[in-house]
């Protein structure tokens, strides 16, 4: 999605607007907020919309990939830590499934 945003800026932004029509009204504000907090956005929520916005905003590729990988690793470590904190509860849930 980053590459799509980078290569096809306007088309990517139009796609994001169409993909999330309920948010179309606030999209201009979201773009402005993204520009102010782009590093934090990619680090915390490296999803399709944020990656498209990062590419469209021409965030440097090394910065983008570094933040994206760090954010993803932090999420994975957080999930594993939660699993380690609640093994009995998770086992009970798995028994029900």
Short mmCIF file of N, CA, C and O in Angstrom, two decimals:
data_model
loop_
_atom_site.label_atom_id
_atom_site.label_comp_id
_atom_site.label_asym_id
_atom_site.label_seq_id
_atom_site.Cartn_x
_atom_site.Cartn_y
_atom_site.Cartn_z
N UNK A 1 0.82 -1.19 0.00
CA UNK A 1 0.00 0.00 0.00
C UNK A 1 0.86 1.26 0.00
O UNK A 1 0.47 2.28 -0.54
N UNK A 2 2.04 1.16 0.63
CA UNK A 2 2.95 2.29 0.62
C UNK A 2 3.37 2.62 -0.81
O UNK A 2 3.35 3.78 -1.23
N UNK A 3 3.73 1.60 -1.56
CA UNK A 3 4.17 1.80 -2.94
C UNK A 3 3.05 2.35 -3.81
O UNK A 3 3.29 3.19 -4.68
N UNK A 4 1.84 1.90 -3.58
CA UNK A 4 0.70 2.43 -4.32
C UNK A 4 0.55 3.92 -4.03
O UNK A 4 0.35 4.73 -4.94
N UNK A 5 0.65 4.28 -2.76
CA UNK A 5 0.56 5.69 -2.40
C UNK A 5 1.68 6.51 -3.01
O UNK A 5 1.48 7.64 -3.45
N UNK A 6 2.88 5.93 -3.03
CA UNK A 6 4.05 6.65 -3.57
C UNK A 6 3.90 6.87 -5.08
O UNK A 6 4.12 7.97 -5.58
N UNK A 7 3.53 5.82 -5.80
CA UNK A 7 3.48 5.90 -7.27
C UNK A 7 2.21 6.55 -7.81
O UNK A 7 2.23 7.21 -8.84
N UNK A 8 1.12 6.34 -7.10
CA UNK A 8 -0.18 6.80 -7.60
C UNK A 8 -0.86 7.66 -6.56
O UNK A 8 -1.97 7.36 -6.12
N UNK A 9 -0.21 8.74 -6.15
CA UNK A 9 -0.66 9.56 -5.03
C UNK A 9 -2.14 9.90 -5.10
O UNK A 9 -2.91 9.56 -4.22
N UNK A 10 -2.56 10.60 -6.13
CA UNK A 10 -3.95 11.03 -6.22
C UNK A 10 -4.90 9.85 -6.36
O UNK A 10 -5.96 9.82 -5.72
N UNK A 11 -4.54 8.88 -7.16
CA UNK A 11 -5.39 7.70 -7.32
C UNK A 11 -5.49 6.94 -6.00
O UNK A 11 -6.57 6.45 -5.64
N UNK A 12 -4.38 6.87 -5.25
CA UNK A 12 -4.40 6.18 -3.95
C UNK A 12 -5.28 6.93 -2.95
O UNK A 12 -6.05 6.32 -2.21
N UNK A 13 -5.17 8.25 -2.95
CA UNK A 13 -6.01 9.03 -2.03
C UNK A 13 -7.48 8.90 -2.41
O UNK A 13 -8.35 8.81 -1.53
N UNK A 14 -7.78 8.87 -3.71
CA UNK A 14 -9.16 8.64 -4.14
C UNK A 14 -9.64 7.26 -3.70
O UNK A 14 -10.78 7.10 -3.26
N UNK A 15 -8.74 6.25 -3.80
CA UNK A 15 -9.10 4.90 -3.37
C UNK A 15 -9.42 4.88 -1.88
O UNK A 15 -10.39 4.25 -1.46
N UNK A 16 -8.59 5.56 -1.08
CA UNK A 16 -8.83 5.60 0.37
C UNK A 16 -10.17 6.27 0.65
O UNK A 16 -10.94 5.82 1.50
N UNK A 17 -10.47 7.34 -0.08
CA UNK A 17 -11.76 8.03 0.10
C UNK A 17 -12.92 7.11 -0.24
O UNK A 17 -13.94 7.12 0.43
N UNK A 18 -12.77 6.32 -1.31
CA UNK A 18 -13.84 5.40 -1.70
C UNK A 18 -13.93 4.21 -0.75
O UNK A 18 -15.02 3.72 -0.46
N UNK A 19 -12.78 3.74 -0.29
CA UNK A 19 -12.74 2.58 0.60
C UNK A 19 -13.38 2.88 1.93
O UNK A 19 -13.95 2.01 2.58
N UNK A 20 -13.32 4.13 2.33
CA UNK A 20 -13.88 4.54 3.61
C UNK A 20 -14.81 5.73 3.39
O UNK A 20 -14.52 6.85 3.82
N UNK A 21 -15.96 5.52 2.73
CA UNK A 21 -16.84 6.65 2.39
C UNK A 21 -17.41 7.36 3.62
O UNK A 21 -17.68 8.56 3.57
N UNK A 22 -17.58 6.66 4.70
CA UNK A 22 -18.10 7.29 5.91
C UNK A 22 -17.16 8.33 6.48
O UNK A 22 -17.57 9.26 7.17
N UNK A 23 -15.90 8.20 6.17
CA UNK A 23 -14.90 9.14 6.69
C UNK A 23 -14.50 10.19 5.66
O UNK A 23 -13.57 10.96 5.89
N UNK A 24 -15.20 10.24 4.53
CA UNK A 24 -14.82 11.17 3.46
C UNK A 24 -14.86 12.62 3.91
O UNK A 24 -14.03 13.43 3.51
N UNK A 25 -15.83 12.96 4.75
CA UNK A 25 -15.94 14.34 5.22
C UNK A 25 -14.73 14.76 6.04
O UNK A 25 -14.24 15.87 5.91
N UNK A 26 -14.25 13.89 6.87
CA UNK A 26 -13.13 14.24 7.73
C UNK A 26 -11.77 13.88 7.14
O UNK A 26 -10.76 13.96 7.82
N UNK A 27 -11.78 13.51 5.87
CA UNK A 27 -10.53 13.03 5.29
C UNK A 27 -9.48 14.14 5.15
O UNK A 27 -8.30 13.89 5.34
N UNK A 28 -9.92 15.34 4.83
CA UNK A 28 -8.96 16.45 4.73
C UNK A 28 -8.28 16.69 6.08
O UNK A 28 -7.07 16.90 6.14
N UNK A 29 -9.06 16.61 7.15
CA UNK A 29 -8.48 16.76 8.49
C UNK A 29 -7.53 15.60 8.79
O UNK A 29 -6.46 15.80 9.36
N UNK A 30 -7.92 14.41 8.39
CA UNK A 30 -7.07 13.24 8.63
C UNK A 30 -5.74 13.38 7.90
O UNK A 30 -4.69 13.04 8.46
N UNK A 31 -5.78 13.89 6.68
CA UNK A 31 -4.53 14.10 5.94
C UNK A 31 -3.64 15.10 6.65
O UNK A 31 -2.43 14.90 6.76
N UNK A 32 -4.24 16.19 7.13
CA UNK A 32 -3.45 17.21 7.84
C UNK A 32 -2.88 16.63 9.13
O UNK A 32 -1.70 16.86 9.45
N UNK A 33 -3.68 15.88 9.88
CA UNK A 33 -3.18 15.25 11.11
C UNK A 33 -2.08 14.25 10.79
O UNK A 33 -1.11 14.13 11.53
N UNK A 34 -2.26 13.50 9.70
CA UNK A 34 -1.24 12.51 9.33
C UNK A 34 0.09 13.19 9.07
O UNK A 34 1.13 12.72 9.50
N UNK A 35 0.05 14.30 8.38
CA UNK A 35 1.31 15.00 8.07
C UNK A 35 2.02 15.45 9.35
O UNK A 35 3.23 15.44 9.42
N UNK A 36 1.25 15.81 10.36
CA UNK A 36 1.85 16.24 11.63
C UNK A 36 2.34 15.07 12.47
O UNK A 36 3.29 15.21 13.23
N UNK A 37 1.68 13.94 12.35
CA UNK A 37 2.01 12.79 13.21
C UNK A 37 2.28 11.54 12.36
O UNK A 37 1.92 10.43 12.76
N UNK A 38 2.92 11.72 11.23
CA UNK A 38 3.10 10.58 10.32
C UNK A 38 3.97 9.48 10.92
O UNK A 38 3.67 8.30 10.76
N UNK A 39 5.04 9.86 11.64
CA UNK A 39 5.91 8.84 12.21
C UNK A 39 5.16 8.00 13.24
O UNK A 39 5.22 6.77 13.23
N UNK A 40 4.44 8.66 14.12
CA UNK A 40 3.67 7.95 15.15
C UNK A 40 2.57 7.11 14.52
O UNK A 40 2.30 5.99 14.97
N UNK A 41 1.94 7.62 13.46
CA UNK A 41 0.87 6.87 12.80
C UNK A 41 1.38 5.55 12.24
O UNK A 41 0.75 4.51 12.42
N UNK A 42 2.51 5.60 11.55
CA UNK A 42 3.07 4.38 10.96
C UNK A 42 3.54 3.42 12.05
O UNK A 42 3.36 2.22 11.96
N UNK A 43 4.10 3.96 13.11
CA UNK A 43 4.59 3.13 14.21
C UNK A 43 3.45 2.42 14.94
O UNK A 43 3.54 1.24 15.25
N UNK A 44 2.35 3.14 15.18
CA UNK A 44 1.24 2.60 15.97
C UNK A 44 0.26 1.79 15.13
O UNK A 44 -0.22 0.75 15.57
N UNK A 45 -0.05 2.24 13.93
CA UNK A 45 -1.08 1.60 13.11
C UNK A 45 -0.62 1.47 11.66
O UNK A 45 -1.05 2.24 10.80
N UNK A 46 0.23 0.49 11.38
CA UNK A 46 0.72 0.34 10.01
C UNK A 46 -0.25 -0.43 9.11
O UNK A 46 0.12 -1.43 8.50
N UNK A 47 -1.49 0.04 9.06
CA UNK A 47 -2.49 -0.61 8.22
C UNK A 47 -2.51 -0.04 6.81
O UNK A 47 -1.69 0.81 6.45
N UNK A 48 -3.45 -0.50 6.01
CA UNK A 48 -3.52 -0.12 4.60
C UNK A 48 -3.68 1.38 4.41
O UNK A 48 -2.99 1.99 3.57
N UNK A 49 -4.57 1.99 5.15
CA UNK A 49 -4.82 3.42 4.98
C UNK A 49 -3.59 4.24 5.36
O UNK A 49 -3.16 5.14 4.63
N UNK A 50 -2.99 3.93 6.49
CA UNK A 50 -1.82 4.67 6.96
C UNK A 50 -0.65 4.46 6.00
O UNK A 50 0.08 5.41 5.68
N UNK A 51 -0.47 3.26 5.51
CA UNK A 51 0.62 3.00 4.56
C UNK A 51 0.40 3.76 3.26
O UNK A 51 1.35 4.31 2.69
N UNK A 52 -0.83 3.81 2.78
CA UNK A 52 -1.12 4.59 1.58
C UNK A 52 -0.85 6.06 1.79
O UNK A 52 -0.27 6.73 0.93
N UNK A 53 -1.26 6.57 2.94
CA UNK A 53 -1.00 7.98 3.25
C UNK A 53 0.49 8.26 3.37
O UNK A 53 0.96 9.31 2.93
N UNK A 54 1.24 7.33 3.93
CA UNK A 54 2.69 7.52 4.06
C UNK A 54 3.34 7.59 2.69
O UNK A 54 4.23 8.43 2.45
N UNK A 55 2.93 6.74 1.79
CA UNK A 55 3.46 6.80 0.43
C UNK A 55 3.06 8.07 -0.29
O UNK A 55 3.88 8.71 -0.95
N UNK A 56 1.80 8.45 -0.15
CA UNK A 56 1.32 9.67 -0.80
C UNK A 56 2.00 10.91 -0.24
O UNK A 56 2.22 11.88 -0.97
N UNK A 57 2.36 10.88 1.04
CA UNK A 57 3.05 12.01 1.67
C UNK A 57 4.54 11.99 1.36
O UNK A 57 5.27 12.88 1.80
N UNK A 58 4.99 10.99 0.61
CA UNK A 58 6.40 10.86 0.23
C UNK A 58 7.33 10.71 1.43
O UNK A 58 8.43 11.26 1.46
N UNK A 59 6.87 9.92 2.41
CA UNK A 59 7.75 9.59 3.53
C UNK A 59 8.92 8.78 2.96
O UNK A 59 8.71 7.92 2.11
N UNK A 60 10.10 9.06 3.42
CA UNK A 60 11.28 8.34 2.91
C UNK A 60 11.10 6.84 3.14
O UNK A 60 10.67 6.41 4.22
N UNK A 61 11.44 6.03 2.14
CA UNK A 61 11.24 4.58 2.27
C UNK A 61 11.97 3.97 3.47
O UNK A 61 11.40 3.11 4.16
N UNK A 62 13.19 4.39 3.75
CA UNK A 62 13.91 3.81 4.89
C UNK A 62 13.21 4.15 6.20
O UNK A 62 13.12 3.31 7.09
N UNK A 63 12.70 5.37 6.30
CA UNK A 63 11.96 5.77 7.51
C UNK A 63 10.69 4.94 7.63
O UNK A 63 10.38 4.41 8.70
N UNK A 64 9.95 4.84 6.53
CA UNK A 64 8.69 4.10 6.55
C UNK A 64 8.90 2.64 6.97
O UNK A 64 8.23 2.14 7.87
N UNK A 65 9.83 1.97 6.31
CA UNK A 65 10.03 0.55 6.60
C UNK A 65 10.58 0.33 8.01
O UNK A 65 10.20 -0.63 8.68
N UNK A 66 11.42 1.23 8.47
CA UNK A 66 11.94 1.11 9.84
C UNK A 66 10.81 1.24 10.86
O UNK A 66 10.70 0.44 11.80
N UNK A 67 9.97 2.25 10.68
CA UNK A 67 8.85 2.45 11.61
C UNK A 67 7.84 1.31 11.51
O UNK A 67 7.31 0.84 12.53
N UNK A 68 7.56 0.86 10.30
CA UNK A 68 6.59 -0.21 10.09
C UNK A 68 7.07 -1.50 10.76
O UNK A 68 6.31 -2.17 11.47
N UNK A 69 8.33 -1.85 10.56
CA UNK A 69 8.87 -3.08 11.17
C UNK A 69 8.91 -2.95 12.68
O UNK A 69 8.52 -3.89 13.40
N UNK A 70 9.34 -1.81 13.19
CA UNK A 70 9.39 -1.61 14.64
C UNK A 70 7.99 -1.69 15.26
O UNK A 70 7.80 -2.32 16.30
N UNK A 71 7.01 -1.08 14.61
CA UNK A 71 5.64 -1.14 15.11
C UNK A 71 5.07 -2.54 15.09
O UNK A 71 4.40 -2.98 16.03
N UNK A 72 5.34 -3.27 14.02
CA UNK A 72 4.85 -4.64 13.91
C UNK A 72 5.50 -5.53 14.97
O UNK A 72 4.82 -6.34 15.62
N UNK A 73 6.81 -5.39 15.15
CA UNK A 73 7.50 -6.18 16.18
C UNK A 73 6.98 -5.85 17.58
O UNK A 73 6.80 -6.75 18.41
N UNK A 74 6.74 -4.57 17.84
CA UNK A 74 6.20 -4.18 19.15
C UNK A 74 4.83 -4.80 19.39
O UNK A 74 4.54 -5.27 20.50
N UNK A 75 4.01 -4.84 18.35
CA UNK A 75 2.69 -5.47 18.49
C UNK A 75 2.82 -6.96 18.79
O UNK A 75 2.13 -7.50 19.65
N UNK A 76 3.69 -7.63 18.04
CA UNK A 76 3.88 -9.07 18.26
C UNK A 76 4.40 -9.36 19.66
O UNK A 76 3.93 -10.30 20.32
N UNK A 77 5.37 -8.58 20.11
CA UNK A 77 5.88 -8.76 21.47
C UNK A 77 4.80 -8.49 22.52
O UNK A 77 4.72 -9.18 23.53
N UNK A 78 3.96 -7.49 22.27
CA UNK A 78 2.86 -7.19 23.18
C UNK A 78 1.86 -8.34 23.25
O UNK A 78 1.38 -8.70 24.34
N UNK A 79 1.54 -8.92 22.11
CA UNK A 79 0.61 -10.05 22.07
C UNK A 79 1.20 -11.25 22.82
O UNK A 79 0.51 -11.91 23.61
N UNK A 80 2.48 -11.51 22.61
CA UNK A 80 3.13 -12.63 23.31
C UNK A 80 3.18 -12.37 24.81
O UNK A 80 2.99 -13.28 25.62
N UNK A 81 3.43 -11.11 25.21
CA UNK A 81 3.47 -10.78 26.63
C UNK A 81 2.10 -10.97 27.27
O UNK A 81 2.00 -11.51 28.39
N UNK A 82 1.05 -10.57 26.58
CA UNK A 82 -0.29 -10.78 27.12
C UNK A 82 -0.61 -12.27 27.23
O UNK A 82 -1.24 -12.70 28.19
N UNK A 83 -0.18 -13.03 26.25
CA UNK A 83 -0.37 -14.48 26.31
C UNK A 83 0.36 -15.10 27.49
O UNK A 83 -0.15 -16.01 28.14
N UNK A 84 1.55 -14.59 27.79
CA UNK A 84 2.32 -15.11 28.93
C UNK A 84 1.70 -14.70 30.26
O UNK A 84 1.82 -15.42 31.25
N UNK A 85 1.02 -13.56 30.28
CA UNK A 85 0.39 -13.09 31.53
C UNK A 85 -0.89 -13.85 31.86
O UNK A 85 -1.25 -13.97 33.04
N UNK A 86 -1.59 -14.33 30.84
CA UNK A 86 -2.89 -14.95 31.06
C UNK A 86 -2.99 -16.35 30.44
O UNK A 86 -3.92 -16.65 29.69
N UNK A 87 -2.07 -17.26 30.78
CA UNK A 87 -2.10 -18.57 30.13
C UNK A 87 -3.32 -19.41 30.52
O UNK A 87 -3.88 -20.11 29.69
N UNK A 88 -3.73 -19.32 31.77
CA UNK A 88 -4.87 -20.13 32.23
C UNK A 88 -6.15 -19.67 31.55
O UNK A 88 -6.95 -20.49 31.07
N UNK A 89 -6.35 -18.37 31.49
CA UNK A 89 -7.55 -17.83 30.86
C UNK A 89 -7.59 -18.14 29.37
O UNK A 89 -8.65 -18.49 28.84
N UNK A 90 -6.45 -18.05 28.72
CA UNK A 90 -6.40 -18.38 27.30
C UNK A 90 -6.66 -19.85 27.05
O UNK A 90 -7.35 -20.22 26.10
N UNK A 91 -6.14 -20.71 27.92
CA UNK A 91 -6.39 -22.14 27.79
C UNK A 91 -7.88 -22.44 27.97
O UNK A 91 -8.44 -23.28 27.25
N UNK A 92 -8.52 -21.76 28.92
CA UNK A 92 -9.96 -21.95 29.13
C UNK A 92 -10.75 -21.53 27.90
O UNK A 92 -11.71 -22.21 27.49
N UNK A 93 -10.36 -20.43 27.29
CA UNK A 93 -11.04 -19.97 26.06
C UNK A 93 -10.82 -20.96 24.93
O UNK A 93 -11.76 -21.29 24.19
N UNK A 94 -9.61 -21.47 24.81
CA UNK A 94 -9.33 -22.44 23.76
C UNK A 94 -10.10 -23.74 23.95
O UNK A 94 -10.47 -24.40 22.97
N UNK A 95 -10.36 -24.12 25.19
CA UNK A 95 -11.13 -25.32 25.47
C UNK A 95 -12.58 -25.16 25.00
O UNK A 95 -13.23 -26.13 24.61
N UNK A 96 -13.08 -23.93 25.06
CA UNK A 96 -14.47 -23.66 24.63
C UNK A 96 -14.60 -23.66 23.12
O UNK A 96 -15.67 -23.94 22.60
N UNK A 97 -13.52 -23.37 22.44
CA UNK A 97 -13.59 -23.26 20.97
C UNK A 97 -13.49 -24.59 20.35
O UNK A 97 -13.29 -25.54 20.27
#
